[in-house]
Every structure is written in structure tokens, then in C-alpha cells.
CSV table of C-alpha atoms and ligand atoms in Angstrom, one decimal:
chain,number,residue,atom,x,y,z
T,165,UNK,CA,7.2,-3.4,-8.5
T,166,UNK,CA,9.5,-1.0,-6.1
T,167,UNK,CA,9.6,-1.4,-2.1
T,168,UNK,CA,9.2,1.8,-0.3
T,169,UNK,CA,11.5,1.9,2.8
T,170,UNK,CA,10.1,3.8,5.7
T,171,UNK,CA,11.3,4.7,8.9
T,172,UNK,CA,8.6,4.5,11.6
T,173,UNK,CA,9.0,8.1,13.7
T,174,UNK,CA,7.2,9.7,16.0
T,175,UNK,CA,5.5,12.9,15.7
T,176,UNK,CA,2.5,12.5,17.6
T,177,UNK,CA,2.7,13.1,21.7
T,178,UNK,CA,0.3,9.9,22.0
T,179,UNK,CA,2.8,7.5,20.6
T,180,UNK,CA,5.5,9.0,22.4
T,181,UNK,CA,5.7,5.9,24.8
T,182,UNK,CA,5.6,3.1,22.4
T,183,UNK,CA,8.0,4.8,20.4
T,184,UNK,CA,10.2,5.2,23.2
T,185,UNK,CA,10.0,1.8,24.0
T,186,UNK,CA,10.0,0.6,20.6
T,187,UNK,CA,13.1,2.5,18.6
T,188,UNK,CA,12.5,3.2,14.9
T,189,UNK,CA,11.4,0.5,12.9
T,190,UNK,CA,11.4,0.3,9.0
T,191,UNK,CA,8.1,-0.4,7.4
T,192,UNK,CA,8.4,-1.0,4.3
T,193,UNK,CA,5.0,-0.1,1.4
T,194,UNK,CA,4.8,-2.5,-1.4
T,195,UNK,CA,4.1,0.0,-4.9
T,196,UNK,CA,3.0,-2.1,-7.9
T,197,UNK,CA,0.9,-0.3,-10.6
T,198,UNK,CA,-0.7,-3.9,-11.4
T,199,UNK,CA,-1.7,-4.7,-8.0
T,200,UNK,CA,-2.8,-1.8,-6.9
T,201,UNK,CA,-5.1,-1.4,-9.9
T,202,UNK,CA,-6.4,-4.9,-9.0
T,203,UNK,CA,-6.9,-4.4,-5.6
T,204,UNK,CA,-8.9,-1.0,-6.5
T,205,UNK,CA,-11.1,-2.9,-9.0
T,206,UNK,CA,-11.7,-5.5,-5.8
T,207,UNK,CA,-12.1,-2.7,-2.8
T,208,UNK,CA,-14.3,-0.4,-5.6
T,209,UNK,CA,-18.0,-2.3,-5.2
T,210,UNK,CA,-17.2,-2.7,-1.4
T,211,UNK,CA,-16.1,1.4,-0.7
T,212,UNK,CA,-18.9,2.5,-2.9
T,213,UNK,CA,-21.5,0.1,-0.7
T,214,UNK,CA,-20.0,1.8,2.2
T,215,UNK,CA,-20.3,5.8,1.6
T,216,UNK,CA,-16.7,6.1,0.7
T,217,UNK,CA,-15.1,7.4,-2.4
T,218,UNK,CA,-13.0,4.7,-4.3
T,219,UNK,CA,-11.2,7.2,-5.9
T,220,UNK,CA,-10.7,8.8,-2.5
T,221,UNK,CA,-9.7,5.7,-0.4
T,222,UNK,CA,-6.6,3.8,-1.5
T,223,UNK,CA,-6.0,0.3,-0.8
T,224,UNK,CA,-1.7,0.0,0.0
T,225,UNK,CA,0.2,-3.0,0.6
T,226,UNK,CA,2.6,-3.6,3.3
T,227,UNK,CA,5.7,-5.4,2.7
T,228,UNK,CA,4.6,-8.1,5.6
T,229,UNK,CA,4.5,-11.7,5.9
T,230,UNK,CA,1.8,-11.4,9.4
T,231,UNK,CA,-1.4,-11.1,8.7
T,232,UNK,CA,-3.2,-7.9,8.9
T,233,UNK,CA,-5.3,-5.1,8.1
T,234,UNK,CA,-5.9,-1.8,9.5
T,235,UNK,CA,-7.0,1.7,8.5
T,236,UNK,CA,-5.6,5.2,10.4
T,237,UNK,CA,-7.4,7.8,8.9
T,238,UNK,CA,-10.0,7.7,6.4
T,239,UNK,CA,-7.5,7.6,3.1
T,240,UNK,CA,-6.0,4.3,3.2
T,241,UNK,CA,-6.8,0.8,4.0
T,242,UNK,CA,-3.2,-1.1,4.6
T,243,UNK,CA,-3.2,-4.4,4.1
T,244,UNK,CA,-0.2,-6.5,5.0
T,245,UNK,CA,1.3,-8.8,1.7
T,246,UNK,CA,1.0,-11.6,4.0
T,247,UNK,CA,-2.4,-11.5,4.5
T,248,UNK,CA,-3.3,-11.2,0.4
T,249,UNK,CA,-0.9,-14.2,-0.5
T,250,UNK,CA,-3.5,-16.1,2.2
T,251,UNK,CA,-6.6,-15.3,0.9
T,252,UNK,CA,-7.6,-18.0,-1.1
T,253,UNK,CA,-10.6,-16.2,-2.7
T,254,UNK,CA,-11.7,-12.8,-4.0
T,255,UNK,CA,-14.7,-12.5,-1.6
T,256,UNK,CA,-11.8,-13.3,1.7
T,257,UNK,CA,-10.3,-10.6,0.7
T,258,UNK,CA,-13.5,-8.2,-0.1
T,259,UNK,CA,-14.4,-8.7,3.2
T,260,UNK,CA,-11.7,-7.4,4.6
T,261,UNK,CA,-11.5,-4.7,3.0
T,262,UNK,CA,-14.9,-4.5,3.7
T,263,UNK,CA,-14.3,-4.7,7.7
T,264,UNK,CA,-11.9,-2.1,7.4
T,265,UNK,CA,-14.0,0.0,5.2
T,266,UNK,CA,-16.8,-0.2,7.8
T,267,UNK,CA,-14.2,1.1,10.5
T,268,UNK,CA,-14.0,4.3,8.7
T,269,UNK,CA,-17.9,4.7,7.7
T,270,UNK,CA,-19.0,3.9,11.2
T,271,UNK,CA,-16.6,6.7,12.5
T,272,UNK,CA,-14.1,4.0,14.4
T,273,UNK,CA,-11.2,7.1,13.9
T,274,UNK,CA,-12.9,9.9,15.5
T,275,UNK,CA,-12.3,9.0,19.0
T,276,UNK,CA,-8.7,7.9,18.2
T,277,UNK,CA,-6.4,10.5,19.5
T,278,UNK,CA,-5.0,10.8,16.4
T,279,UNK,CA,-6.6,13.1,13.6
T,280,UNK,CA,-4.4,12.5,10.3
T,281,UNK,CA,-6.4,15.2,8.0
T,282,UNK,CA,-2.8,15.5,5.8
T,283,UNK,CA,-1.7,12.1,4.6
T,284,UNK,CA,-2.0,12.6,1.3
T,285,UNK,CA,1.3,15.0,2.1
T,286,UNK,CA,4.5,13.8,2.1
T,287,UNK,CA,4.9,14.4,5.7
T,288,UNK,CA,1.0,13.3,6.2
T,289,UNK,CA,1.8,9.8,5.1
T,290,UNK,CA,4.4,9.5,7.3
T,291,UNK,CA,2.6,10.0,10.2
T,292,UNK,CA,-0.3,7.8,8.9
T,293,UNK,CA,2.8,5.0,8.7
T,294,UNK,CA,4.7,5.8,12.0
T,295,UNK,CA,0.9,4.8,13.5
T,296,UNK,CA,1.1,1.8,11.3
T,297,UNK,CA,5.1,0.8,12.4
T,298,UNK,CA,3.9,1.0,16.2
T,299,UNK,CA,0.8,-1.2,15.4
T,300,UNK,CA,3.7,-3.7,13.5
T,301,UNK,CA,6.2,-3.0,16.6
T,302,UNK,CA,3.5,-4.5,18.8
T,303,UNK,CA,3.6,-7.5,17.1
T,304,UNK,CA,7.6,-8.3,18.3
T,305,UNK,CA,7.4,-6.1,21.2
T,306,UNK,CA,4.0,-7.5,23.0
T,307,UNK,CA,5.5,-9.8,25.7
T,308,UNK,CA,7.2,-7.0,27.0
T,309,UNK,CA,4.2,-4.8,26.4
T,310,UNK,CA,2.0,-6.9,28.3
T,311,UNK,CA,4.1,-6.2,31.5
T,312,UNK,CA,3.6,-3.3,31.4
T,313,UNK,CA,0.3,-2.5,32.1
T,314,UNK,CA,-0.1,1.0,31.7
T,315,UNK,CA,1.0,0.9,27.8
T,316,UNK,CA,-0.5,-2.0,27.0
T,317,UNK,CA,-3.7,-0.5,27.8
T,318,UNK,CA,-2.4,2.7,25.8
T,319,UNK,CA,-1.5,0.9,23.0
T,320,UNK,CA,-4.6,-1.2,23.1
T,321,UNK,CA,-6.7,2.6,23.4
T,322,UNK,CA,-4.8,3.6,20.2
T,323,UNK,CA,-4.9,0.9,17.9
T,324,UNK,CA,-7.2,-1.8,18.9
T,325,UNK,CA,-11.0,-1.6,18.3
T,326,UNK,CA,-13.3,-2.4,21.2
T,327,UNK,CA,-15.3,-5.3,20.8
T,328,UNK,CA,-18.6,-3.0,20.3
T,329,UNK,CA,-16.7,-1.4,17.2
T,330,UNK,CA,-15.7,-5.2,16.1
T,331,UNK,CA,-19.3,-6.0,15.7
T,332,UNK,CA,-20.7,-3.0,14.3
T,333,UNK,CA,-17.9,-2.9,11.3
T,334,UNK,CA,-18.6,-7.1,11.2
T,335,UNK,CA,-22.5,-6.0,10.1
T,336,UNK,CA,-21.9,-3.5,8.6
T,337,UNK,CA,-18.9,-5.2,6.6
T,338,UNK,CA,-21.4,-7.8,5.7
T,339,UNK,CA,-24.0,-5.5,4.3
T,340,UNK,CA,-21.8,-3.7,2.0
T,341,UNK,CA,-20.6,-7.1,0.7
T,342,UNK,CA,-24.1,-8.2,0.0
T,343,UNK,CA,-25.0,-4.7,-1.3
T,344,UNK,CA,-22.1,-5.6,-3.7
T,345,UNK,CA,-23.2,-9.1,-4.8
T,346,UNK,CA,-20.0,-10.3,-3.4
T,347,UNK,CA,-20.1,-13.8,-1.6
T,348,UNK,CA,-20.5,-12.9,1.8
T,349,UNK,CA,-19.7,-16.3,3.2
T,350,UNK,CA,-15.9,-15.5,2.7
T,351,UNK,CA,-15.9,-13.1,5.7
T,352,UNK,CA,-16.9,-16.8,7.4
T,353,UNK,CA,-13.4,-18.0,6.0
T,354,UNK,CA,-11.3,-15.3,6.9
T,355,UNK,CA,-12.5,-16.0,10.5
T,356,UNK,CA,-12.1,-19.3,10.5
T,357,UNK,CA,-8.7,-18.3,10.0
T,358,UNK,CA,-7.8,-16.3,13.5
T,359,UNK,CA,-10.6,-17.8,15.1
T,360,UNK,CA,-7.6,-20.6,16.5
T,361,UNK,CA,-5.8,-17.5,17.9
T,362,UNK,CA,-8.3,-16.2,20.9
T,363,UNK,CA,-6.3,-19.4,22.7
T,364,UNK,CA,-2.7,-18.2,21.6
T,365,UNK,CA,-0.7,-15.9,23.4
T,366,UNK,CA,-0.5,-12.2,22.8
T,367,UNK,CA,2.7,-12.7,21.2
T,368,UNK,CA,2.1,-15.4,19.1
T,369,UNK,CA,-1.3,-14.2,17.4
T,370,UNK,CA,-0.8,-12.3,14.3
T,371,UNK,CA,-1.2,-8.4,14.2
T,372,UNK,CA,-4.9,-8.7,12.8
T,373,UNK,CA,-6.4,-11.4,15.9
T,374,UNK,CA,-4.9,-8.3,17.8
T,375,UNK,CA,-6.1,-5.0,17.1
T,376,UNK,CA,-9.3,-7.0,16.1
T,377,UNK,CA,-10.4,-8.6,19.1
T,378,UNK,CA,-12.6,-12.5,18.6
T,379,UNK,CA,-15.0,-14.0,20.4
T,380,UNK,CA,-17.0,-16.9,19.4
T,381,UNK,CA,-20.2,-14.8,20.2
T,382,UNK,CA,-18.6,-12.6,17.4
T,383,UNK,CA,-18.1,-15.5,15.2
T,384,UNK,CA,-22.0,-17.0,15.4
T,385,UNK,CA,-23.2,-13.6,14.0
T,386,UNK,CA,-20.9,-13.4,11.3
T,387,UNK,CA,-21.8,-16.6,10.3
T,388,UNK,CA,-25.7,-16.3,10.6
T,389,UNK,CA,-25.2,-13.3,8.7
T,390,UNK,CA,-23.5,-14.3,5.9
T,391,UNK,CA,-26.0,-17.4,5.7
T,392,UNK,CA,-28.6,-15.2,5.5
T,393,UNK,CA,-27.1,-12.8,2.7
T,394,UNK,CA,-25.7,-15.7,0.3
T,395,UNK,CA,-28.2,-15.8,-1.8
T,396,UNK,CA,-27.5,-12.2,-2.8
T,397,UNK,CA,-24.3,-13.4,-4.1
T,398,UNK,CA,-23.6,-12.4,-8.0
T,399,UNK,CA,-20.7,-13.9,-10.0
T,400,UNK,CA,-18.1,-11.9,-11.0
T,401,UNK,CA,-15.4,-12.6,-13.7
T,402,UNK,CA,-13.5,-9.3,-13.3
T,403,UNK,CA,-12.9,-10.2,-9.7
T,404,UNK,CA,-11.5,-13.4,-10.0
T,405,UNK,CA,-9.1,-12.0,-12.6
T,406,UNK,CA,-8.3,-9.4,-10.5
T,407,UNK,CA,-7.9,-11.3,-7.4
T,408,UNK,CA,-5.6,-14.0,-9.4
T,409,UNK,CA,-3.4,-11.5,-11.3
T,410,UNK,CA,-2.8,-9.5,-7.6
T,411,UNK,CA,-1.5,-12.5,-5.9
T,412,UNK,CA,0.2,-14.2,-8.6
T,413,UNK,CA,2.1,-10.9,-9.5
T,414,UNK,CA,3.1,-10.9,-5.7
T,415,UNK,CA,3.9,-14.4,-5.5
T,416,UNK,CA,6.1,-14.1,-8.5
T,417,UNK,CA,8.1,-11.5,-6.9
T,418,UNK,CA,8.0,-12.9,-3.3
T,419,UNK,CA,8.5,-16.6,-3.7
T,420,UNK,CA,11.2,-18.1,-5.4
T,421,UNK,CA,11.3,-18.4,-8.9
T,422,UNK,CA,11.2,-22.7,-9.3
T,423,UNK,CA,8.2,-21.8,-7.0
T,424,UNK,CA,6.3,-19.5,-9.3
T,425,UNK,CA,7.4,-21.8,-12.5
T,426,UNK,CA,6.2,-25.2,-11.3
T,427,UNK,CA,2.5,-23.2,-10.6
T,428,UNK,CA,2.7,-20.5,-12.9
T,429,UNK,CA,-0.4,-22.1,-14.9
T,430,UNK,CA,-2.8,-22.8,-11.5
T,431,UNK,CA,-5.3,-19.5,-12.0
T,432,UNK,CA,-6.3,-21.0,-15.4
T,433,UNK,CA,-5.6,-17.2,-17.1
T,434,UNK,CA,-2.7,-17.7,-20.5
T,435,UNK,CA,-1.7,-14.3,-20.1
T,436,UNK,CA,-1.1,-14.6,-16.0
T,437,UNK,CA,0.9,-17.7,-16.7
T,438,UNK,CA,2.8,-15.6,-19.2
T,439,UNK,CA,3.4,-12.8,-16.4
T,440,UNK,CA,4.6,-15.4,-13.2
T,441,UNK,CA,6.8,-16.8,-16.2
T,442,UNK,CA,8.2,-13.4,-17.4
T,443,UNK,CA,8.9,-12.7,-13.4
T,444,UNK,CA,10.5,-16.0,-12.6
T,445,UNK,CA,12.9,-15.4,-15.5
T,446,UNK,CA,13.7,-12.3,-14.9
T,447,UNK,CA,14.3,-12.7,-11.0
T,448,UNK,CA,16.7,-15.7,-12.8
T,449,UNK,CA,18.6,-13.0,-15.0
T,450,UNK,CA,17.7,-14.8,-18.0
T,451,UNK,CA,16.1,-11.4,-19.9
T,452,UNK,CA,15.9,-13.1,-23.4
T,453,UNK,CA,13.1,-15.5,-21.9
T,454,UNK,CA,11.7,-12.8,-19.1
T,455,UNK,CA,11.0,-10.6,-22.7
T,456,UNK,CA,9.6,-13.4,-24.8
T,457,UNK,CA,7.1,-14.1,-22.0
T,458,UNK,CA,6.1,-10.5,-20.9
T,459,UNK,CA,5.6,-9.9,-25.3
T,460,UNK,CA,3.2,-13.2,-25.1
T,461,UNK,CA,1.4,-11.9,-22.2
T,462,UNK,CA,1.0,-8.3,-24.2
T,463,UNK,CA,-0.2,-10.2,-27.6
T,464,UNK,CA,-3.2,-11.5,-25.6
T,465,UNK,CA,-3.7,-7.7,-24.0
T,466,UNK,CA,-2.3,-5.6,-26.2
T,467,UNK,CA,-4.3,-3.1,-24.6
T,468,UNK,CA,-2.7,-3.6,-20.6
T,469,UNK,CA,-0.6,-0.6,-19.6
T,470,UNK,CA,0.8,-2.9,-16.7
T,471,UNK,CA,2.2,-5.6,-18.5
T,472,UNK,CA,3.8,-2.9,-20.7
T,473,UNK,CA,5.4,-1.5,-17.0
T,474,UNK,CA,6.3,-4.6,-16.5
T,475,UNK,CA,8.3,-5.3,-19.5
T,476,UNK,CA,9.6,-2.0,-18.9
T,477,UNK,CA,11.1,-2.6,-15.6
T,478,UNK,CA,12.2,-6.1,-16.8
T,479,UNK,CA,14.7,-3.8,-19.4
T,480,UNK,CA,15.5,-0.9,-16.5
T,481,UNK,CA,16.7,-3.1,-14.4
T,482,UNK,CA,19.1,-5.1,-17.3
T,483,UNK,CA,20.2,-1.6,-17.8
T,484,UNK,CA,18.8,-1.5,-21.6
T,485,UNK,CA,17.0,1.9,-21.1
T,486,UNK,CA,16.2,2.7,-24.6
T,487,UNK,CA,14.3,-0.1,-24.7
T,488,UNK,CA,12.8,0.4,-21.0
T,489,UNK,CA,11.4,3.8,-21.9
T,490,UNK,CA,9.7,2.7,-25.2
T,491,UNK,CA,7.8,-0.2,-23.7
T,492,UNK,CA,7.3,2.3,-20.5
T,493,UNK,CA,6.2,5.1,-23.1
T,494,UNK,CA,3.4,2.2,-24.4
T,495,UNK,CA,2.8,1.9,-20.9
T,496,UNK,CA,1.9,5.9,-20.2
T,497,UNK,CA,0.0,6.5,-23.5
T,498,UNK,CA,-2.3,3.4,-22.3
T,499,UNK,CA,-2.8,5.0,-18.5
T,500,UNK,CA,-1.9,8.3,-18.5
T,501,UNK,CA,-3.2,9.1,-15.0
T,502,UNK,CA,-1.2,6.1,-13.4
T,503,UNK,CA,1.3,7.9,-10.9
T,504,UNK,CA,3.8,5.1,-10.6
T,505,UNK,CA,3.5,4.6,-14.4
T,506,UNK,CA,4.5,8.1,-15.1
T,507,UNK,CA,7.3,7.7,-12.4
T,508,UNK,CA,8.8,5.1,-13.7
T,509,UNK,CA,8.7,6.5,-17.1
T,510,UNK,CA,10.5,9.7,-16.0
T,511,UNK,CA,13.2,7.9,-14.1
T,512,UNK,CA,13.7,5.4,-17.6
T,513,UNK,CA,14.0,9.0,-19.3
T,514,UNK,CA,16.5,10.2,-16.3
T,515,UNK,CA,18.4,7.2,-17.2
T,516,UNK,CA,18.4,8.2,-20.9
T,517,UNK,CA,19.9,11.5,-20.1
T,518,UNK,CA,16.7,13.3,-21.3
T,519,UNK,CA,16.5,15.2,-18.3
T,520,UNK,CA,13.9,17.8,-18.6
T,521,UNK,CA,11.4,15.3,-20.7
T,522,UNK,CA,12.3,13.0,-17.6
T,523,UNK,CA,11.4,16.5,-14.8
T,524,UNK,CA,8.2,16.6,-16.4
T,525,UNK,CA,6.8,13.2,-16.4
T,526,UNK,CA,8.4,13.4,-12.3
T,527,UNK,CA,6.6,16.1,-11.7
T,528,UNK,CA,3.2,14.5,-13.6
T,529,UNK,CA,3.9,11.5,-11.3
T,530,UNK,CA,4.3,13.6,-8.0
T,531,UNK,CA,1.2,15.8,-8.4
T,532,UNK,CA,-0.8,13.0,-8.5
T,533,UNK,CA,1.1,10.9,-5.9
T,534,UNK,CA,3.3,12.7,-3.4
T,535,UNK,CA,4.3,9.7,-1.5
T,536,UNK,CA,6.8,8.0,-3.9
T,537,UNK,CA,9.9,8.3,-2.6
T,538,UNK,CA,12.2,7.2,-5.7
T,539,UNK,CA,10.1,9.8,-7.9
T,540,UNK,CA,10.9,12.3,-5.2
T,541,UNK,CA,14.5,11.1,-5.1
T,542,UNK,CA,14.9,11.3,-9.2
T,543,UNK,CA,13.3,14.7,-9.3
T,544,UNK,CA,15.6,16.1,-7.2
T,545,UNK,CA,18.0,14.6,-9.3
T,546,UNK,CA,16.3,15.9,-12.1
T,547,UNK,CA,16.3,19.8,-10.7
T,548,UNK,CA,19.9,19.6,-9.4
T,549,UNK,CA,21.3,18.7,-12.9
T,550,UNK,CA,19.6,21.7,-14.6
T,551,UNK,CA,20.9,24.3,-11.8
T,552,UNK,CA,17.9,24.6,-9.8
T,553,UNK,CA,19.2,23.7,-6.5
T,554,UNK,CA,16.3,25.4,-4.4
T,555,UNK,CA,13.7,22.8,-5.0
T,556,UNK,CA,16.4,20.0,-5.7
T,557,UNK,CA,16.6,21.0,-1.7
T,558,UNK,CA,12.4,21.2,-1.2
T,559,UNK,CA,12.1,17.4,-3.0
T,560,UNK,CA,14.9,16.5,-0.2
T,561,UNK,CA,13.3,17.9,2.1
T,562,UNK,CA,9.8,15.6,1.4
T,563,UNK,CA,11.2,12.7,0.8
T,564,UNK,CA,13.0,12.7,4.0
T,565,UNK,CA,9.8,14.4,5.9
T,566,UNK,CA,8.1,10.9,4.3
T,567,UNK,CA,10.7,8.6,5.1
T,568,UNK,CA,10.5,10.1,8.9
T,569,UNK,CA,13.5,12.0,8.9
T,570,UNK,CA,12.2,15.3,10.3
T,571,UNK,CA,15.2,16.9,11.5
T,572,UNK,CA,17.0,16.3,7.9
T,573,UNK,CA,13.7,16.9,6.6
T,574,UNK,CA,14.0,20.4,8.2
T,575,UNK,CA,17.4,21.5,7.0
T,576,UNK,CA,17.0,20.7,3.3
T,577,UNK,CA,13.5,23.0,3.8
T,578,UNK,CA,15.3,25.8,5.5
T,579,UNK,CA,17.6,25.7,2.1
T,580,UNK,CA,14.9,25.7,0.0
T,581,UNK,CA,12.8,28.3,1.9
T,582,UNK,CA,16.0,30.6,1.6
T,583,UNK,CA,16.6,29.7,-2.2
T,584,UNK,CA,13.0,29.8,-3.5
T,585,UNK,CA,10.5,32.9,-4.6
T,586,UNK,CA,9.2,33.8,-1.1
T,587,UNK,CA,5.2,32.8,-1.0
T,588,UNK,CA,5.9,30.6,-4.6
T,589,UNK,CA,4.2,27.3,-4.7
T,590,UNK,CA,7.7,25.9,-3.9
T,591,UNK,CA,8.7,28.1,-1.1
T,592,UNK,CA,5.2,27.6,0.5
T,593,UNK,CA,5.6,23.6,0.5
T,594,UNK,CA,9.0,24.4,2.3
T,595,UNK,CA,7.1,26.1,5.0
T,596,UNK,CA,4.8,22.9,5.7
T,597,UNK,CA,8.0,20.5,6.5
T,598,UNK,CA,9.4,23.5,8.3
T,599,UNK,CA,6.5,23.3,10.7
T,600,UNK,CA,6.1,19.2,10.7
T,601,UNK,CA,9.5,19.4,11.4
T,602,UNK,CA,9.2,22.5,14.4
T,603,UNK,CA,6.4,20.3,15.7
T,604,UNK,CA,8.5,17.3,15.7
T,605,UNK,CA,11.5,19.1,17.8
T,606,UNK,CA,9.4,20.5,20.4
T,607,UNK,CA,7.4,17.0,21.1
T,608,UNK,CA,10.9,15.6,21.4
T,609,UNK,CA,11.9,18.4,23.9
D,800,ZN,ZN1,-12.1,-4.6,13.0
């Protein structure tokens, strides 16, 4: 598991006076190969019901303890931490993803201001995020927000959905759900949950009761609905496992470890007891019993790449790197697609000193996932120790484009764009932050 710092920016006119009013703000993305494999085996039925490509639409957690969900263009669904630790079943958290899914089907974005057709770019994700910081800045920000009429109203045009839009994506939601099998009655639940909120004040509701506006009229159809679909309802072994493996790899990271030791048993899965163990150890600095758990929880699936990550980033991080990059090597021969997989076994192999082995699984990892910072950060490591200082300078440049830093973003670009093969691959991705970052300094102007 690795946090992803990000600093909210502004690059978009629209957002100019929330930003303004609301200084940069770190957001930080929560990147766990384990979880978000489980959340894709959970969202998969749900996008598929709803038109959308599962391989397409990614489902990213947000390092947040409020409860929300939210979708900016049609690529992601964001989904804060807080708001998975809650759910107390699989279908609560289907239908939310199934709400949010429905947004994008039913064309909720198009009349948004904002048109994100690049977030699958380094600098494309940023923007995607600096939308999501300013929805997170309302949370803080919203008593002061609510004086002012004028950008309440703004911010309410930009983020929140009208109340039309709430009830189209609640039925459509709903059907997908039931499409799916899934128990539609836990879109019932997750009501119940901010239904409370309508009486609380702006500032006190949580992100989600916000940008998603209640109303008990909305609450009688969801519930007549979901009566009326629950006997479509199938079960679903691979869902629970999923659903309990996602939370209790979170939990085992998030709470403390006497915490996740006194429960680690509750899902009823040996090998997910094994894995809350092998965390809580490990967050205790006691390796030897962090190892002997994590190799228990791999003798009942021998076959799981994650656990194999796991145990390699259990070794990384007590600095035993051979070690790390054989159990991360397992890990890669098991999924050799995974993006964070492959970065983590290129920055094991960085550590190791092999340093072109280590460029080329980087380089695997960032072709198929441009948004990881720490692989762009050991790549450029990576380039600068074999000489190659031009696209030492373009990976700079991205990562800090990502991150938000345009204008550092744009000098590390003009390096590379003077170093690199004029119209190479490399010189051409300078170009793009060169632009982003143009863009950026004239809207700031
Ligand atoms: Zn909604």
C-alpha cells in the first residue's frame, strides 16, 4: 500500500474562485494492488450493467475519513477510504458505485463546465483531482462558502448534482444492481445513512449528503424500488471475499494494530486473518511474525500475486531487498499486467542496484499507469544513474505536472524538450506539460 500525495491546483478558469478562496490543498490517493483489484471485481457486474467498460473505468480510493463518492469525468469513480471502512456490506458499497456509475451513463458530466478528455495523462489526472480537492475543500470551507452567495451557487453548479440528476442515477443505479443480481436493498442502507443529514448544517454533513442532495421523496422511491427488485437478488461468494479482504486490508493499515489483532478473525476467511495479522505485525516492527503470517496466508493461495506484494513490501520496508524483490518477482510472474506490481518490483530492483532490470519493469509499470508518482520518481532515478539526463528531466517534469506543480512542471519539460530527439516519443510528451503548463500561466495572468 503507498499514499499518493497531491497538491490540489488550479488549471481550469471555472475553479478559479474556489481555488482562490481555498489555497492548495493536499489530497492524498490511496494505491493498493489488493484493494483495488477487489474493488474492480465489486464495481465489474455494476459498470458492465451500466454501458461502461470495467477495464475502462477505474474505481480509486481517497485517503479520507468523510464519507463520499464522486465521479469527474467518465474514467474514475473516487471513493473516499472513509466511506468503504463504513459500508458494512458488499451490496452498500455496489450501490454506490452503482449511483456514481449511473452519473456518468446518464451523461451527468456533459453539462459540467469541465471536460477532462486527458486524465489518464499525468497532467490529466491532476486536473481530474484539483476538481476533486475543491469538492474536499468545500467540506472545511462551507460556512464561509455559504456567505457568499455567488460561489456557493458556483460551487454548487460545478460539483453538485441537481435533484433531477439524483433521481435518474438513483433508478438507474438500482437497475444496474438488479441487472447484476446484486442485493438492491443495500442502496436502502446507504441512505439510511445520510438520510439524518438533510437536518444538519451545511458544514456538518459529510461531502457525499452534499454534492448529492436528499429528500425524503427521494428516499420513498429508492426504497419501493429496491423492494420491488429483491427478489432478483443472487448470492455471491466472490463478493463477500472481495468486499472483506478490501476493508480488512484498509483497516489493517488505517487502525491501529491492537485494533486489527483483537478482530483480525471477524470476516470468517483463514487467509484474511493471516493478512490483518501479517499487517498488524509489521506496522509493530516485529518482521519475523509479519513474515510467518503473510507465508501462512500464501500456503492457503499460493496462487495470490497480492499477498506475494504484500510480503514484498513487508521486506522493502525492513530494508531486506533481496528478499523483497524475490517474493515481489513471485508477485509479477503471477500478474504481470498489474501496474503497481511491476512498480514496486522495479523500485525493489532500484534498491538492489540492478538499475536497468529495475528502468525496465518502471517503464512496464508507467505504460500501463502513468499516474504513480513514486514509479515516476524512481524512473527518473533510474535514467539519471545511467546518463540519460533528458528524460530523467521529462519524468520530473510529470510527476510534478501530476502532483500540480505546473510551473516546476514546465521547467524540467523545457530541459527535456532541449535534451531529447526533437519529435521522439520523449520530446513529444515534453511538449504536452509544456502546454498544460502555458495554459496554466496564462489562466493565472
Ligand atoms: Zn448522485
Amino acid at each position: 500500500m503507498q499514499l499518493i500525495r497531491l497538491i490540489a491546483f488550479c488549471a481550469l478558469s471555472a475553479l478559479m474562485a474556489l481555488t482562490l478562496a481555498h489555497p492548495a490543498r493536499a489530497l492524498t490517493l490511496l494505491r493498493d494492488p489488493d484493494i483495488e483489484y477487489a474493488l474492480k471485481q465489486l464495481a465489474e457486474p455494476v459498470l458492465k450493467a451500466a454501458g461502461l467498460s470495467p477495464s475502462r473505468t477505474d474505481i480509486l480510493l481517497i485517503d479520507d475519513s468523510s464519507l463520499n463518492a464522486f465521479v469527474v469525468d467518465r474514467d474514475h469513480i473516487f471513493i473516499h477510504s472513509g466511506l468503504l471502512l463504513k459500508m458494512r456490506t458488499p451490496a452498500m458499497l455496489q450501490s454506490v458505485i452503482a449511483h456514481e456509475a449511473a452519473h456518468i451513463s446518464n451523461g451527468h458530466l456533459m453539462r459540467r463546465p469541465i471536460n477532462m478528455r486527458n486524465a489518464r495523462t499525468a497532467a490529466g489526472l491532476g486536473a481530474a483531482l484539483a476538481a476533486a480537492a475543491a469538492i474536499a475543500a468545500g467540506a472545511g470551507e462551507a460556512a464561509g462558502a455559504a456567505a457568499i452567495g455567488a460561489q456557493t451557487s458556483a460551487q454548487r453548479l460545478f460539483f453538485a448534482h441537481t435533484r433531477a440528476e439524483e433521481n435518474a442515477a438513483d433508478q438507474s443505479g438500482l437497475r444496474y444492481m438488479a441487472a447484476a443480481g446484486i442485493d438492491t436493498r443495500g442502496a436502502v442502507e446507504v441512505m439510511d445513512i445520510f438520510r439524518g443529514q438533510e437536518v444538519l448544517s451545511f458544514g456538518r454533513q459529510d461531502p457525499y449528503a452534499r454534492t448529492h442532495p436528499m429528500s425524503a421523496d427521494r428516499f420513498r422511491v429508492i426504497q419501493r424500488l429496491a423492494e420491488a427488485y429483491a427478489s432478483e437478488t443472487r448470492a455471491n461468494p466472490a463478493a463477500d471475499y472481495w468486499f472483506a479482504r478490501a476493508k480488512s486490508k484498509l483497516s489493517a493499515f488505517q487502525r491501529a494494530p491492537k485494533w486489527t489483532l483483537t478482530r483480525a478473525g471477524e470476516t470468517g476467511y483463514a487467509d484474511i486473518k493471516l493478512m490483518r495479522q501479517a499487517i498488524a505485525h509489521h506496522r509493530r516492527s516485529d518482521t519475523s511474525r509479519a513474515i510467518a503470517a503473510i507465508d501462512a496466508a500464501i500456503a492457503q493461495r499460493p496462487n495470490d500475486p497480492f499477498y506475494y506484494e504484500l510480503k514484498g513490501q513487508i521486506l522493502m520496508e525492513s530494508r531486506r531487498f533481496a528478499a523483497a524483490t524475490a517474493a515481489y518477482g513471485r508477485a509479477v510472474s503471477l500478474a504481470p499486467e498489474n501496474a503497481l506490481i511491476l512498480g514496486s518490483y522495479g523500485r525493489a530492483l532500484l534498491a538492489e542496484g540492478k538499475v536497468s532490470q529495475a528502468q525496465d519493469y518502471l517503464e512496464r509499470s508507467r505504460s500501463r499507469d502513468g499516474r504513480d508518482s513514486r514509479v515516476m520518481r524512481d524512473l527518473a532515478v533510474a535514467h539519471a544513474r545511467q546518463g540519460n539526463k533528458g528524460m530523467a528531466a521529462l519524468v520530473t517534469a510529470e510527476r510534478y505536472a501530476m502532483s500540480g506543480r505546473l510551473q516546476d512542471a514546465g521547467l524540467h519539460a523545457q530541459r527535456a524538450s532541449d535534451m531529447l530527439p526533437r519529435g521522439s516519443t520523449g520530446w513529444r510528451r515534453a511538449q504536452d506539460v509544456l502546454s498544460a503548463a502555458q495554459a496554466a500561466e496564462q489562466k493565472r495572468r
